[in-house]
Tab-separated table of C-alpha atoms in Angstrom:
chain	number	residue	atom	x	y	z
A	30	UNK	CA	17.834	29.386	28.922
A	31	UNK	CA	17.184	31.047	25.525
A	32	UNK	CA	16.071	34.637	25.297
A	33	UNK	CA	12.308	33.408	24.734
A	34	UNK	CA	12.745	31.542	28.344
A	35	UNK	CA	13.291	27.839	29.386
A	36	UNK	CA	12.457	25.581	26.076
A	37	UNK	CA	12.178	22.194	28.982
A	38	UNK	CA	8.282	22.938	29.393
A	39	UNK	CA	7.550	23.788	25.774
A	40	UNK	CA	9.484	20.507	24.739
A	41	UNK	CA	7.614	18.454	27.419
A	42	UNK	CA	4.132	20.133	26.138
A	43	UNK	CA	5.094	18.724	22.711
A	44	UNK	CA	6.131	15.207	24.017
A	45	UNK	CA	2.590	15.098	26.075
A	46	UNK	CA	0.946	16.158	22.948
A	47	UNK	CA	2.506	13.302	20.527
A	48	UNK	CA	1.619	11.003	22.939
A	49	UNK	CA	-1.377	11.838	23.498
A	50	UNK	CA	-2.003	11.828	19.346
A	51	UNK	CA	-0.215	8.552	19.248
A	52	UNK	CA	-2.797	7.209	21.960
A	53	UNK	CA	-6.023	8.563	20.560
A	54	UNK	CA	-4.583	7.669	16.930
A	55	UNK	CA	-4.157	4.061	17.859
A	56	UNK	CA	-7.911	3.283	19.544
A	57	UNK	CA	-9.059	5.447	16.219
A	58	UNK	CA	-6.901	3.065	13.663
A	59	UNK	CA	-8.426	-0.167	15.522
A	60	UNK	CA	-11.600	1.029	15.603
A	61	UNK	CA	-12.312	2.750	11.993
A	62	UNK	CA	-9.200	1.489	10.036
A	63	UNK	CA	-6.326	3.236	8.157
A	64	UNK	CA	-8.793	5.612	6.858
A	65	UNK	CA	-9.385	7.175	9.997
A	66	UNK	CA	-10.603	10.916	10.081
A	67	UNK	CA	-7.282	12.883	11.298
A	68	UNK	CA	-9.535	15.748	12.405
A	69	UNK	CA	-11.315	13.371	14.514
A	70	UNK	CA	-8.173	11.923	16.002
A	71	UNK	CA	-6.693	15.548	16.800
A	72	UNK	CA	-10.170	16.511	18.122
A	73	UNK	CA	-9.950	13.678	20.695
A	74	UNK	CA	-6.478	14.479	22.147
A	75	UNK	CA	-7.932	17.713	23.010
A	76	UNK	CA	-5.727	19.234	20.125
A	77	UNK	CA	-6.205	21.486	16.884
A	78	UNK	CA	-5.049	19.456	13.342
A	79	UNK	CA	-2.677	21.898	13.303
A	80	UNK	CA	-0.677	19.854	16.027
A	81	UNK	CA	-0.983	16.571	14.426
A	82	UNK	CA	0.275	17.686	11.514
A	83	UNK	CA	3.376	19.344	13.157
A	84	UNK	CA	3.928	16.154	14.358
A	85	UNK	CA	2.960	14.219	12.020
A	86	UNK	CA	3.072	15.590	8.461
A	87	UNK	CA	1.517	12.809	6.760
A	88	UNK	CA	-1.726	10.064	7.398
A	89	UNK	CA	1.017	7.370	6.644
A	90	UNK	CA	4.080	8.993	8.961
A	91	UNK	CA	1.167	9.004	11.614
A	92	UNK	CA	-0.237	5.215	10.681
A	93	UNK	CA	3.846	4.352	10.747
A	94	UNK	CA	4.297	5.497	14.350
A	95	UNK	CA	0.978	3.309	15.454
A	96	UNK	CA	1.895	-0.008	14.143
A	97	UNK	CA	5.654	0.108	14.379
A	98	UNK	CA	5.469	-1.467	17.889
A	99	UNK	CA	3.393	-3.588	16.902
A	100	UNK	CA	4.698	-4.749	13.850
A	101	UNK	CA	7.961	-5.289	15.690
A	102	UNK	CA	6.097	-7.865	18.352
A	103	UNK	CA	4.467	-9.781	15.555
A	104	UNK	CA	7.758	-9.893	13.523
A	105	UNK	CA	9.898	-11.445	17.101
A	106	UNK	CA	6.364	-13.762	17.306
A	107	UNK	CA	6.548	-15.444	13.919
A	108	UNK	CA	10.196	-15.719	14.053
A	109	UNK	CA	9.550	-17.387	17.318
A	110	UNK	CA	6.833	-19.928	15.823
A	111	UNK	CA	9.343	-20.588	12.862
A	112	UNK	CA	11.602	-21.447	15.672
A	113	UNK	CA	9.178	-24.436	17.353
A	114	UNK	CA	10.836	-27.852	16.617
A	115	UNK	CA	7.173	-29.243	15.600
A	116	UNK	CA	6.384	-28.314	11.919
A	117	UNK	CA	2.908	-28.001	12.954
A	118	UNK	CA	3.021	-26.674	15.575
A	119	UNK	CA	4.718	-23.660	13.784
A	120	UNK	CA	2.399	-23.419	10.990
A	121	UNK	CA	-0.461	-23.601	13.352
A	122	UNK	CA	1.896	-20.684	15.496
A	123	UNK	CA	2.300	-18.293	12.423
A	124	UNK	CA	-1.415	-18.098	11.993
A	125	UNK	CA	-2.690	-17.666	15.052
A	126	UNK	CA	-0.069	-14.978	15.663
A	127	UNK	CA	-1.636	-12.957	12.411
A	128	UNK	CA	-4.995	-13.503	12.785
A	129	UNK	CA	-4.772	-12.507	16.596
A	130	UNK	CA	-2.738	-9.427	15.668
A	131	UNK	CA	-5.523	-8.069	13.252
A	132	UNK	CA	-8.429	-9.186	15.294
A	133	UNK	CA	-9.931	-6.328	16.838
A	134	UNK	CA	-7.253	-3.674	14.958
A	135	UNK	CA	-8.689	-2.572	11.305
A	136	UNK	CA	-5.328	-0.608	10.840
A	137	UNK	CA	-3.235	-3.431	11.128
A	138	UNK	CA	-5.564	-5.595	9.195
A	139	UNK	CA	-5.299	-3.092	6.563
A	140	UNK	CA	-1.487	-3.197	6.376
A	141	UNK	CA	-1.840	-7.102	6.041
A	142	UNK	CA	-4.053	-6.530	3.234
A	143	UNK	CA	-2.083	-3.846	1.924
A	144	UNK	CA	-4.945	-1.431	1.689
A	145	UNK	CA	-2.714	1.641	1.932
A	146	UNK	CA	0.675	2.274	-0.505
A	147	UNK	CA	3.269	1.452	1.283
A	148	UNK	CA	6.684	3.427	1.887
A	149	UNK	CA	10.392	2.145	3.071
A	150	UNK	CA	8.856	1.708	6.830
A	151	UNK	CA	6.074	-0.865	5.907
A	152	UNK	CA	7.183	-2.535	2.835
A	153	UNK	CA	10.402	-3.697	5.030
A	154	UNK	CA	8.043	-5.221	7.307
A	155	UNK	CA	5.408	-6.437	5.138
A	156	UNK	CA	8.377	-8.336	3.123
A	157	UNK	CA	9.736	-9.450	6.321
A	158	UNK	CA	6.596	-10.913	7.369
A	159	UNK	CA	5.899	-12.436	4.398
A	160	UNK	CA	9.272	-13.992	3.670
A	161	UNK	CA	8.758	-15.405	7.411
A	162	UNK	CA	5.333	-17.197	6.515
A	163	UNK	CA	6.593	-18.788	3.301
A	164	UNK	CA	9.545	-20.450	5.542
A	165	UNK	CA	6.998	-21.703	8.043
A	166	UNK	CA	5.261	-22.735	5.183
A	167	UNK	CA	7.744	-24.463	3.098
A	168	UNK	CA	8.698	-26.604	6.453
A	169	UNK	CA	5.420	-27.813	7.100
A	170	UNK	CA	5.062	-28.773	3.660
A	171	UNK	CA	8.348	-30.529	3.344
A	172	UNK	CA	7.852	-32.673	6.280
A	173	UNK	CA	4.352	-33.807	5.195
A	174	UNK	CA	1.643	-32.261	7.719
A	175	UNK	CA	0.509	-29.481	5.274
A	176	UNK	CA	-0.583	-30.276	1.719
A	177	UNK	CA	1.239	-29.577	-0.746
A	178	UNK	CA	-0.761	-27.518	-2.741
A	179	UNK	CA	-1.641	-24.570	0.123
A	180	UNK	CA	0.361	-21.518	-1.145
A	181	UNK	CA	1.019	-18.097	0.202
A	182	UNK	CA	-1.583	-16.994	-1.847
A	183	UNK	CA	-4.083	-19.472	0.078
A	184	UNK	CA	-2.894	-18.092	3.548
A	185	UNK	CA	-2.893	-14.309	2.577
A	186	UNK	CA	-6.559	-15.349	1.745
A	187	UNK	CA	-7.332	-16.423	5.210
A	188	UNK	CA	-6.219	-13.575	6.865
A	189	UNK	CA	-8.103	-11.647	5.114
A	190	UNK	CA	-11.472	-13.213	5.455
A	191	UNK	CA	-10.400	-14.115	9.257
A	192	UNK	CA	-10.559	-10.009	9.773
A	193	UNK	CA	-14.235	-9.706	7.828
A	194	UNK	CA	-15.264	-12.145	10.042
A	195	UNK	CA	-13.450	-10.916	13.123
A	196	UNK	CA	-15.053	-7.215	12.070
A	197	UNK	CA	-18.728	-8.475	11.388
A	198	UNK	CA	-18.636	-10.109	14.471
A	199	UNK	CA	-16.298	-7.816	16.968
A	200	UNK	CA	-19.403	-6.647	19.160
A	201	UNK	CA	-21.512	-10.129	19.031
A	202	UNK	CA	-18.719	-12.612	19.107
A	203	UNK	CA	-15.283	-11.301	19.189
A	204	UNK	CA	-13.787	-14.403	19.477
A	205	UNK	CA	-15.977	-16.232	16.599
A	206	UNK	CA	-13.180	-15.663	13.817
A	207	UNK	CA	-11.189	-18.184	15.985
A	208	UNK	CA	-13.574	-20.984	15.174
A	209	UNK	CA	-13.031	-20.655	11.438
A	210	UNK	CA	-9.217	-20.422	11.664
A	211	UNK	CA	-9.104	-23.969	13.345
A	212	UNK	CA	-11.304	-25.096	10.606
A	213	UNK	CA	-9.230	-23.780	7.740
A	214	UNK	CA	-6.392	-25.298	9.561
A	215	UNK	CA	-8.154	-28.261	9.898
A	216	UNK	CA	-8.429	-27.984	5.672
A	217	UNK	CA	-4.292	-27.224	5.349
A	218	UNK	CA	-3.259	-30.762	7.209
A	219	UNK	CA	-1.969	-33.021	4.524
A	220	UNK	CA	-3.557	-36.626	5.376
A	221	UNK	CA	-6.784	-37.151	3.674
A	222	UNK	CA	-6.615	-34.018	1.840
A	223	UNK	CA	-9.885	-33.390	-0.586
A	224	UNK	CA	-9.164	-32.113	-4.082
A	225	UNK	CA	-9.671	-27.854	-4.132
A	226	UNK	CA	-11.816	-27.958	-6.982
A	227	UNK	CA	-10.514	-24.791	-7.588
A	228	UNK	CA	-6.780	-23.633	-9.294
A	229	UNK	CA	-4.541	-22.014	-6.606
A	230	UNK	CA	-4.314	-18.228	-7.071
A	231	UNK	CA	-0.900	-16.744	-8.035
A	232	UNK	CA	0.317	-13.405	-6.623
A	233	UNK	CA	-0.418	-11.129	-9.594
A	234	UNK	CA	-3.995	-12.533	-9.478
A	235	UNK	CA	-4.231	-11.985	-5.564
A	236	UNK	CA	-2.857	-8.090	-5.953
A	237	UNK	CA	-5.575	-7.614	-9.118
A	238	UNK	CA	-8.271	-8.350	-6.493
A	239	UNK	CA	-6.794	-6.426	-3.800
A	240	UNK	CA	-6.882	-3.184	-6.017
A	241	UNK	CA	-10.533	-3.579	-6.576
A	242	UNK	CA	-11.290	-2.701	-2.776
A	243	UNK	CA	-11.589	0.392	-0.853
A	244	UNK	CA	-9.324	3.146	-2.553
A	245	UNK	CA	-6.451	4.775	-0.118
A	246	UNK	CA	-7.378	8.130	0.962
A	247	UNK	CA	-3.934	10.023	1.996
Protein backbone atom coordinates (compact mmCIF):
# COMPACT_ATOMS: atom_id res chain seq x y z
CA UNK A 1 0.00 0.00 0.00
CA UNK A 2 1.55 3.33 -1.10
CA UNK A 3 1.30 6.40 1.07
CA UNK A 4 -1.70 7.74 -1.21
CA UNK A 5 -3.57 4.25 -0.18
CA UNK A 6 -4.25 0.93 -2.07
CA UNK A 7 -3.51 1.69 -6.02
CA UNK A 8 -5.83 -2.07 -6.74
CA UNK A 9 -9.16 0.11 -7.00
CA UNK A 10 -7.69 3.06 -8.86
CA UNK A 11 -6.04 0.51 -11.37
CA UNK A 12 -9.35 -1.45 -11.69
CA UNK A 13 -11.29 2.09 -12.22
CA UNK A 14 -8.86 2.60 -15.14
CA UNK A 15 -9.25 -0.99 -16.60
CA UNK A 16 -13.31 -0.48 -16.35
CA UNK A 17 -12.82 2.79 -17.99
CA UNK A 18 -10.67 1.48 -21.17
CA UNK A 19 -13.06 -0.98 -21.57
CA UNK A 20 -15.71 0.73 -21.42
CA UNK A 21 -14.00 3.36 -24.21
CA UNK A 22 -12.97 0.36 -26.17
CA UNK A 23 -16.78 -0.80 -26.15
CA UNK A 24 -18.49 2.47 -26.92
CA UNK A 25 -15.48 3.20 -29.46
CA UNK A 26 -16.18 0.07 -31.39
CA UNK A 27 -20.32 0.44 -31.92
CA UNK A 28 -19.15 4.31 -32.75
CA UNK A 29 -16.35 3.10 -35.50
CA UNK A 30 -19.12 0.64 -37.10
CA UNK A 31 -21.61 2.95 -37.04
CA UNK A 32 -19.99 6.47 -38.25
CA UNK A 33 -16.55 5.21 -39.56
CA UNK A 34 -12.89 6.02 -38.68
CA UNK A 35 -13.87 9.54 -38.44
CA UNK A 36 -15.80 9.12 -35.49
CA UNK A 37 -16.28 12.16 -33.04
CA UNK A 38 -13.88 11.17 -29.94
CA UNK A 39 -15.90 13.56 -27.77
CA UNK A 40 -18.88 11.66 -28.66
CA UNK A 41 -17.30 8.32 -27.93
CA UNK A 42 -15.94 9.57 -24.38
CA UNK A 43 -19.38 11.17 -23.79
CA UNK A 44 -21.02 7.73 -24.18
CA UNK A 45 -18.80 5.75 -21.74
CA UNK A 46 -19.97 8.13 -19.24
CA UNK A 47 -16.36 9.69 -19.34
CA UNK A 48 -14.66 13.25 -19.87
CA UNK A 49 -12.11 13.31 -23.26
CA UNK A 50 -9.75 13.81 -20.86
CA UNK A 51 -9.87 9.93 -20.09
CA UNK A 52 -9.77 8.79 -23.57
CA UNK A 53 -6.99 10.55 -24.25
CA UNK A 54 -5.05 9.22 -21.16
CA UNK A 55 -5.73 6.15 -22.58
CA UNK A 56 -5.57 6.64 -25.72
CA UNK A 57 -3.35 9.50 -26.93
CA UNK A 58 -4.16 9.36 -30.45
CA UNK A 59 -7.61 8.76 -32.93
CA UNK A 60 -5.35 6.04 -34.62
CA UNK A 61 -3.81 4.32 -31.15
CA UNK A 62 -7.65 4.27 -30.27
CA UNK A 63 -8.89 2.95 -34.00
CA UNK A 64 -5.68 0.34 -33.47
CA UNK A 65 -7.07 -1.14 -30.25
CA UNK A 66 -10.75 -1.60 -32.05
CA UNK A 67 -9.80 -3.52 -35.04
CA UNK A 68 -6.79 -5.42 -33.79
CA UNK A 69 -9.08 -8.35 -32.78
CA UNK A 70 -10.60 -8.20 -35.51
CA UNK A 71 -8.05 -7.90 -37.92
CA UNK A 72 -6.42 -10.89 -36.26
CA UNK A 73 -9.80 -13.19 -36.98
CA UNK A 74 -9.94 -12.10 -40.57
CA UNK A 75 -6.14 -12.64 -41.04
CA UNK A 76 -6.53 -16.73 -39.34
CA UNK A 77 -9.93 -16.67 -41.86
CA UNK A 78 -8.21 -15.98 -45.16
CA UNK A 79 -5.30 -18.02 -44.28
CA UNK A 80 -7.85 -20.65 -43.62
CA UNK A 81 -9.69 -20.18 -47.15
CA UNK A 82 -6.12 -20.18 -48.81
CA UNK A 83 -5.89 -23.44 -47.05
CA UNK A 84 -9.27 -25.19 -48.84
CA UNK A 85 -8.03 -27.87 -51.33
CA UNK A 86 -10.73 -26.44 -53.99
CA UNK A 87 -9.26 -23.37 -55.84
CA UNK A 88 -12.65 -22.04 -55.91
CA UNK A 89 -13.76 -22.68 -53.26
CA UNK A 90 -10.92 -20.49 -51.73
CA UNK A 91 -11.31 -17.63 -53.94
CA UNK A 92 -14.98 -17.67 -53.37
CA UNK A 93 -13.72 -18.08 -49.25
CA UNK A 94 -11.37 -14.96 -49.33
CA UNK A 95 -14.18 -12.77 -50.47
CA UNK A 96 -16.82 -13.58 -48.58
CA UNK A 97 -14.56 -13.41 -45.53
CA UNK A 98 -13.80 -9.47 -46.53
CA UNK A 99 -16.86 -8.40 -47.60
CA UNK A 100 -18.58 -9.98 -44.42
CA UNK A 101 -15.92 -8.40 -42.21
CA UNK A 102 -16.71 -4.78 -43.50
CA UNK A 103 -20.39 -5.25 -43.82
CA UNK A 104 -22.03 -3.47 -41.17
CA UNK A 105 -18.38 -1.95 -39.69
CA UNK A 106 -17.44 1.54 -41.58
CA UNK A 107 -14.10 1.46 -39.52
CA UNK A 108 -12.96 -1.61 -40.83
CA UNK A 109 -14.18 -0.83 -44.25
CA UNK A 110 -12.16 2.19 -44.01
CA UNK A 111 -8.92 0.36 -43.17
CA UNK A 112 -9.63 -1.88 -46.32
CA UNK A 113 -9.87 1.16 -48.27
CA UNK A 114 -7.11 2.72 -46.60
CA UNK A 115 -8.98 5.86 -45.77
CA UNK A 116 -6.79 6.69 -42.77
CA UNK A 117 -2.57 6.82 -42.92
CA UNK A 118 -1.51 4.00 -41.69
CA UNK A 119 1.29 3.31 -38.94
CA UNK A 120 3.53 -0.03 -38.12
CA UNK A 121 0.17 -1.68 -36.49
CA UNK A 122 -2.04 -1.52 -39.71
CA UNK A 123 0.28 -1.45 -42.55
CA UNK A 124 1.58 -5.03 -41.14
CA UNK A 125 -1.83 -6.17 -41.46
CA UNK A 126 -3.04 -4.48 -44.43
CA UNK A 127 0.21 -6.07 -46.27
CA UNK A 128 -0.55 -9.27 -44.70
CA UNK A 129 -3.95 -9.30 -45.96
CA UNK A 130 -3.16 -8.31 -49.13
CA UNK A 131 -0.21 -10.59 -49.80
CA UNK A 132 -2.87 -13.38 -48.62
CA UNK A 133 -5.50 -12.40 -51.42
CA UNK A 134 -2.98 -12.27 -54.26
CA UNK A 135 -1.99 -16.08 -53.26
CA UNK A 136 -5.64 -17.08 -53.29
CA UNK A 137 -5.70 -15.31 -56.31
CA UNK A 138 -2.79 -16.51 -58.21
CA UNK A 139 -4.14 -20.29 -57.40
CA UNK A 140 -7.39 -19.85 -58.76
CA UNK A 141 -5.98 -18.39 -61.72
CA UNK A 142 -3.36 -20.99 -62.31
CA UNK A 143 -5.68 -23.83 -62.16
CA UNK A 144 -8.18 -22.26 -64.62
CA UNK A 145 -11.54 -21.32 -62.64
CA UNK A 146 -10.73 -17.54 -62.46
CA UNK A 147 -9.85 -15.54 -65.58
CA UNK A 148 -6.90 -14.58 -66.12
CA UNK A 149 -7.17 -11.11 -66.42
CA UNK A 150 -8.98 -10.32 -62.71
CA UNK A 151 -6.17 -8.55 -60.74
CA UNK A 152 -5.82 -7.34 -57.22
CA UNK A 153 -6.70 -4.18 -58.42
CA UNK A 154 -10.19 -5.69 -59.69
CA UNK A 155 -10.86 -7.30 -56.18
CA UNK A 156 -9.75 -4.23 -54.04
CA UNK A 157 -12.51 -2.67 -56.31
CA UNK A 158 -15.18 -4.95 -55.13
CA UNK A 159 -14.70 -4.52 -51.71
CA UNK A 160 -15.02 -1.33 -51.92
CA UNK A 161 -18.24 -0.92 -53.76
CA UNK A 162 -19.54 -4.18 -51.74
CA UNK A 163 -19.31 -1.65 -48.47
CA UNK A 164 -21.27 1.44 -50.47
CA UNK A 165 -23.69 -0.93 -51.14
CA UNK A 166 -23.65 -2.73 -47.81
CA UNK A 167 -23.84 1.12 -46.21
CA UNK A 168 -26.71 2.46 -48.56
CA UNK A 169 -28.55 -0.41 -47.79
CA UNK A 170 -27.60 -1.42 -43.91
CA UNK A 171 -31.17 -0.35 -42.52
CA UNK A 172 -33.39 -1.57 -45.72
CA UNK A 173 -31.50 -4.64 -46.72
CA UNK A 174 -28.49 -5.49 -44.78
CA UNK A 175 -27.89 -8.45 -46.45
CA UNK A 176 -28.44 -6.99 -50.18
CA UNK A 177 -24.54 -6.42 -50.76
CA UNK A 178 -24.44 -10.29 -50.69
CA UNK A 179 -26.42 -10.54 -53.89
CA UNK A 180 -23.90 -8.48 -55.85
CA UNK A 181 -20.83 -10.32 -54.50
CA UNK A 182 -22.19 -13.69 -55.99
CA UNK A 183 -22.71 -11.83 -59.14
CA UNK A 184 -19.25 -10.35 -59.41
CA UNK A 185 -18.11 -13.78 -58.60
CA UNK A 186 -20.21 -15.08 -61.03
CA UNK A 187 -18.12 -12.39 -63.56
CA UNK A 188 -14.40 -13.73 -62.08
CA UNK A 189 -15.09 -17.64 -63.21
CA UNK A 190 -12.93 -18.27 -66.19
CA UNK A 191 -15.26 -20.38 -68.71
CA UNK A 192 -17.10 -18.19 -71.04
CA UNK A 193 -15.49 -15.15 -69.87
CA UNK A 194 -16.80 -11.77 -71.83
CA UNK A 195 -14.12 -9.31 -72.90
CA UNK A 196 -13.85 -6.19 -69.97
CA UNK A 197 -14.11 -3.61 -72.42
CA UNK A 198 -12.22 -1.80 -70.14
CA UNK A 199 -8.03 -1.89 -69.35
CA UNK A 200 -7.37 -3.41 -65.87
CA UNK A 201 -6.35 -0.74 -63.34
CA UNK A 202 -2.77 -0.88 -61.94
CA UNK A 203 -2.00 -0.04 -58.29
CA UNK A 204 -0.66 3.51 -58.70
CA UNK A 205 -3.91 4.26 -60.62
CA UNK A 206 -6.12 2.54 -57.83
CA UNK A 207 -4.17 4.69 -54.86
CA UNK A 208 -4.65 8.11 -57.24
CA UNK A 209 -8.41 7.47 -56.86
CA UNK A 210 -8.34 6.52 -53.36
CA UNK A 211 -6.71 9.97 -52.42
CA UNK A 212 -9.50 11.80 -54.05
CA UNK A 213 -12.04 10.63 -51.23
CA UNK A 214 -12.84 11.76 -47.85
CA UNK A 215 -9.62 13.44 -46.30
CA UNK A 216 -8.30 11.76 -42.80
CA UNK A 217 -9.13 13.84 -39.93
CA UNK A 218 -6.54 12.84 -36.96
Amino acid sequence: MSAAGNPLPARRDARRNRERLLECARSAFAGQGAQAALDGIAREAGLVVGTLYRHFPTRLDLLCAVLEPKLRHVIEEVEAALGLEDPWQAFHGLLEVLCTAQAGDRAFADFLARRFPGDDRTETAHSEICALAQRVLARAQAAGVVRPDVTGADLFLLLWASSTVAEATRHAAPSLWRRHVHLALDGFRAPDRLDLGEPAWDADRLCRAIATGPSWQP
